mmCIF file with all atom_site columns, C-alpha atoms in Angstrom:
data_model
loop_
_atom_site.group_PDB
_atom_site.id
_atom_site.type_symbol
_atom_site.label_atom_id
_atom_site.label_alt_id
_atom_site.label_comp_id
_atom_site.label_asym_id
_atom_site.label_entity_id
_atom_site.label_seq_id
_atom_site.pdbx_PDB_ins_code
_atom_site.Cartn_x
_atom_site.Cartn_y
_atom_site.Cartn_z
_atom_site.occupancy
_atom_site.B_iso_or_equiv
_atom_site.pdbx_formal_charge
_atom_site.auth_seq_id
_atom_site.auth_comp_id
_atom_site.auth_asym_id
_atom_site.auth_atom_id
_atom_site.pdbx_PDB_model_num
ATOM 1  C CA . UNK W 1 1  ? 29.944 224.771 70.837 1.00 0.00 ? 667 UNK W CA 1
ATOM 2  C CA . UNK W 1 2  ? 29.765 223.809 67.298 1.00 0.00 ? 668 UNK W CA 1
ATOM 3  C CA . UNK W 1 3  ? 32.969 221.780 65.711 1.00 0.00 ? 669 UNK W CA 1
ATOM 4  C CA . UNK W 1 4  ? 34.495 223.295 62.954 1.00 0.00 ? 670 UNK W CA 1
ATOM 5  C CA . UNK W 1 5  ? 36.563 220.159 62.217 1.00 0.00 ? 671 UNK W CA 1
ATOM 6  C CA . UNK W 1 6  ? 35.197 219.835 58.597 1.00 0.00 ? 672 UNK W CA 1
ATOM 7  C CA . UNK W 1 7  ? 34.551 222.984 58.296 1.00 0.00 ? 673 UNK W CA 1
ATOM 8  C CA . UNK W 1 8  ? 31.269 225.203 58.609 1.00 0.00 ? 674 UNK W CA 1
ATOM 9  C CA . UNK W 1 9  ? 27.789 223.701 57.885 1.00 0.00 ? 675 UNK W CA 1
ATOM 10 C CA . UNK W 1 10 ? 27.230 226.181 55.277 1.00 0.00 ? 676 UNK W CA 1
ATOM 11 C CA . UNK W 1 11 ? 30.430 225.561 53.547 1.00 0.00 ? 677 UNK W CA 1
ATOM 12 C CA . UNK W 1 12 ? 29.434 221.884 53.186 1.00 0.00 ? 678 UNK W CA 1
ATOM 13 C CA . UNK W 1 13 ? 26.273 222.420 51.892 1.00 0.00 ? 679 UNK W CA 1
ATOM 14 C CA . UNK W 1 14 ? 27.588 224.855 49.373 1.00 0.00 ? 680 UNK W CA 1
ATOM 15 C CA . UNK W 1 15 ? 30.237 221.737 48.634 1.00 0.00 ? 681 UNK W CA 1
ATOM 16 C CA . UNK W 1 16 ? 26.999 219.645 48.606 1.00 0.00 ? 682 UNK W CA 1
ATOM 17 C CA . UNK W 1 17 ? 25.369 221.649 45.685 1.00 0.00 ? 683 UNK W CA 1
ATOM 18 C CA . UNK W 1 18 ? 28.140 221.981 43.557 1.00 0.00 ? 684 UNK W CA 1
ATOM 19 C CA . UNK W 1 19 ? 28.699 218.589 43.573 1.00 0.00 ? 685 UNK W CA 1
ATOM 20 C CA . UNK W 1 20 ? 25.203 217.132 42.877 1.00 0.00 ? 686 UNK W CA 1
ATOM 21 C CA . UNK W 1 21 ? 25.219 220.034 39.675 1.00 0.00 ? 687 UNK W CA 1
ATOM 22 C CA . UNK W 1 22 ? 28.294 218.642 38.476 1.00 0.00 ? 688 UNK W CA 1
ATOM 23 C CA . UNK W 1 23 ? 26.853 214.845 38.549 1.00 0.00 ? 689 UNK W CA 1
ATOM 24 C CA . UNK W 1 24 ? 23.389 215.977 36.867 1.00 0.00 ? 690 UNK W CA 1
ATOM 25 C CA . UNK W 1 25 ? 25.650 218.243 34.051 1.00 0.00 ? 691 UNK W CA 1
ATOM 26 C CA . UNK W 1 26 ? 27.964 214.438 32.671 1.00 0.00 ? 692 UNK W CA 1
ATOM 27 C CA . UNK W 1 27 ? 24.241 212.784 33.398 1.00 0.00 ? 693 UNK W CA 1
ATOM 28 C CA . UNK W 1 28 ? 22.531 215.390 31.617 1.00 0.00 ? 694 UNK W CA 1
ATOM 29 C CA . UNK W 1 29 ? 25.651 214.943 28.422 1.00 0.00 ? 695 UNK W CA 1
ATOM 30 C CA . UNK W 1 30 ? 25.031 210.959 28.782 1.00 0.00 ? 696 UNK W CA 1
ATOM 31 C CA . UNK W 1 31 ? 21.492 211.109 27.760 1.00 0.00 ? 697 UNK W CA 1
ATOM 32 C CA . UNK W 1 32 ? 21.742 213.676 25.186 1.00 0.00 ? 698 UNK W CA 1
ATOM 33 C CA . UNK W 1 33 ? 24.488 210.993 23.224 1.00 0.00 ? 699 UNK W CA 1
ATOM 34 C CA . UNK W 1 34 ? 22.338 208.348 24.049 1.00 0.00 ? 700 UNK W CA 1
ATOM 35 C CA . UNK W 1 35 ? 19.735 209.739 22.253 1.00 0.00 ? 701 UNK W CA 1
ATOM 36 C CA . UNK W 1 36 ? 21.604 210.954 19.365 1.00 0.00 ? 702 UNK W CA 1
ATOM 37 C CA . UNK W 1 37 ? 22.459 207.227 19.174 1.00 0.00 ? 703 UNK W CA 1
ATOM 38 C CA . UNK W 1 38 ? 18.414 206.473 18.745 1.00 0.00 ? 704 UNK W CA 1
ATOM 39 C CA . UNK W 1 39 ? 17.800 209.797 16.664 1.00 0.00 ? 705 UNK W CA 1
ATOM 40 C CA . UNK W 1 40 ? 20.120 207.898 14.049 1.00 0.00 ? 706 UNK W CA 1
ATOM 41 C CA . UNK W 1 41 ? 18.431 204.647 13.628 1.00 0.00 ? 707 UNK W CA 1
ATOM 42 C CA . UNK W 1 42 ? 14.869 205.851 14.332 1.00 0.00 ? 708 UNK W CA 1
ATOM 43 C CA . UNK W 1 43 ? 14.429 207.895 10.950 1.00 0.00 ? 709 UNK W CA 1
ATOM 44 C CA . UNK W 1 44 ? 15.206 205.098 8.584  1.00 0.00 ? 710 UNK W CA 1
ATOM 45 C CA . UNK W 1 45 ? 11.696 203.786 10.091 1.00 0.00 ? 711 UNK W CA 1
ATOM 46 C CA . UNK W 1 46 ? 9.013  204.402 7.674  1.00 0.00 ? 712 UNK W CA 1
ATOM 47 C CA . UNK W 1 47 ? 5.924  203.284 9.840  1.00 0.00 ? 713 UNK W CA 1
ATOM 48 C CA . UNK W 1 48 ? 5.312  204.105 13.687 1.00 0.00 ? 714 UNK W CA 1
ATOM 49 C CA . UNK W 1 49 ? 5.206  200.472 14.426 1.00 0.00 ? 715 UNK W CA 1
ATOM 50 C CA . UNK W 1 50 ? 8.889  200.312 12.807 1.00 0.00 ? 716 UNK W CA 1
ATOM 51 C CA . UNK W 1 51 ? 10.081 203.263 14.589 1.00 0.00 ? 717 UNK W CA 1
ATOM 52 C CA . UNK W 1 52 ? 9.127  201.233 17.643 1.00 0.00 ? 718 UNK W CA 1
ATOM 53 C CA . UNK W 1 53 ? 10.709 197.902 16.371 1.00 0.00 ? 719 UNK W CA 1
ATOM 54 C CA . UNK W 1 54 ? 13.688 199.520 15.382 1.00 0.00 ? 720 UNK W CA 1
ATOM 55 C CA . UNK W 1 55 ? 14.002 201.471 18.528 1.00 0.00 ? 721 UNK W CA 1
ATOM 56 C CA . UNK W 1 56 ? 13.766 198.441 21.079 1.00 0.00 ? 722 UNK W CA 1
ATOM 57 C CA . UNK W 1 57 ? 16.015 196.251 19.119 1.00 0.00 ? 723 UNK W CA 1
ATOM 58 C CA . UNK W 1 58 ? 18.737 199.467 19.205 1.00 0.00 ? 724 UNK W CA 1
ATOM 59 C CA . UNK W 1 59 ? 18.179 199.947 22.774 1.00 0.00 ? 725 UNK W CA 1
ATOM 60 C CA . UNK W 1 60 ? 18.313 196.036 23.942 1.00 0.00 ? 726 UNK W CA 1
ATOM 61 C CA . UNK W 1 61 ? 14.868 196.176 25.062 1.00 0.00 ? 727 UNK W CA 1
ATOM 62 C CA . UNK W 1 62 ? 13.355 192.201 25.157 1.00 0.00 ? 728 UNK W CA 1
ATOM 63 C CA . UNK W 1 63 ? 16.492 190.914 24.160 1.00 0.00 ? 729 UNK W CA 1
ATOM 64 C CA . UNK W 1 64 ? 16.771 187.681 26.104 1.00 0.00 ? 730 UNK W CA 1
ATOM 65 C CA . UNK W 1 65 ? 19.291 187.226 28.500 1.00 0.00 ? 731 UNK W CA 1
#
C-alpha cells in the first residue's frame, strides 16, 4: 500500500520539474549578463588576438592566484 505521506509520486515529480525549470531560467539570465559584460569590452579589440587578450584578462582567466 503506497504512502501518501508526501504526497503522490506524480505530484513530486511534477514539483521536481518545475523546480529544475526555475533554476535553469536565473542560470539561463546569469549567463546572458555575463556575457553582455564580455560583449562590452570585446569590441574595442581591433585584432582577433586582442579580442582574445582582452577577453581573458576581463574574465580572470591566468590571473595568478
Amino acid at each position: 500500500r503506497p504512502s501518501y505521506i508526501a504526497g503522490p509520486a506524480s505530484c513530486q515529480s511534477l514539483f521536481c520539474l518545475m523546480k529544475i525549470a526555475v533554476l535553469l531560467r536565473s542560470a539561463r539570465a546569469a549567463q546572458r549578463s555575463e556575457g553582455r559584460e564580455v560583449f562590452k569590452i570585446a569590441p574595442l579589440a581591433r585584432t582577433q588576438s586582442e579580442r582574445v587578450r582582452r577577453l581573458a584578462l576581463a574574465t580572470g582567466f591566468g590571473s595568478s592566484a
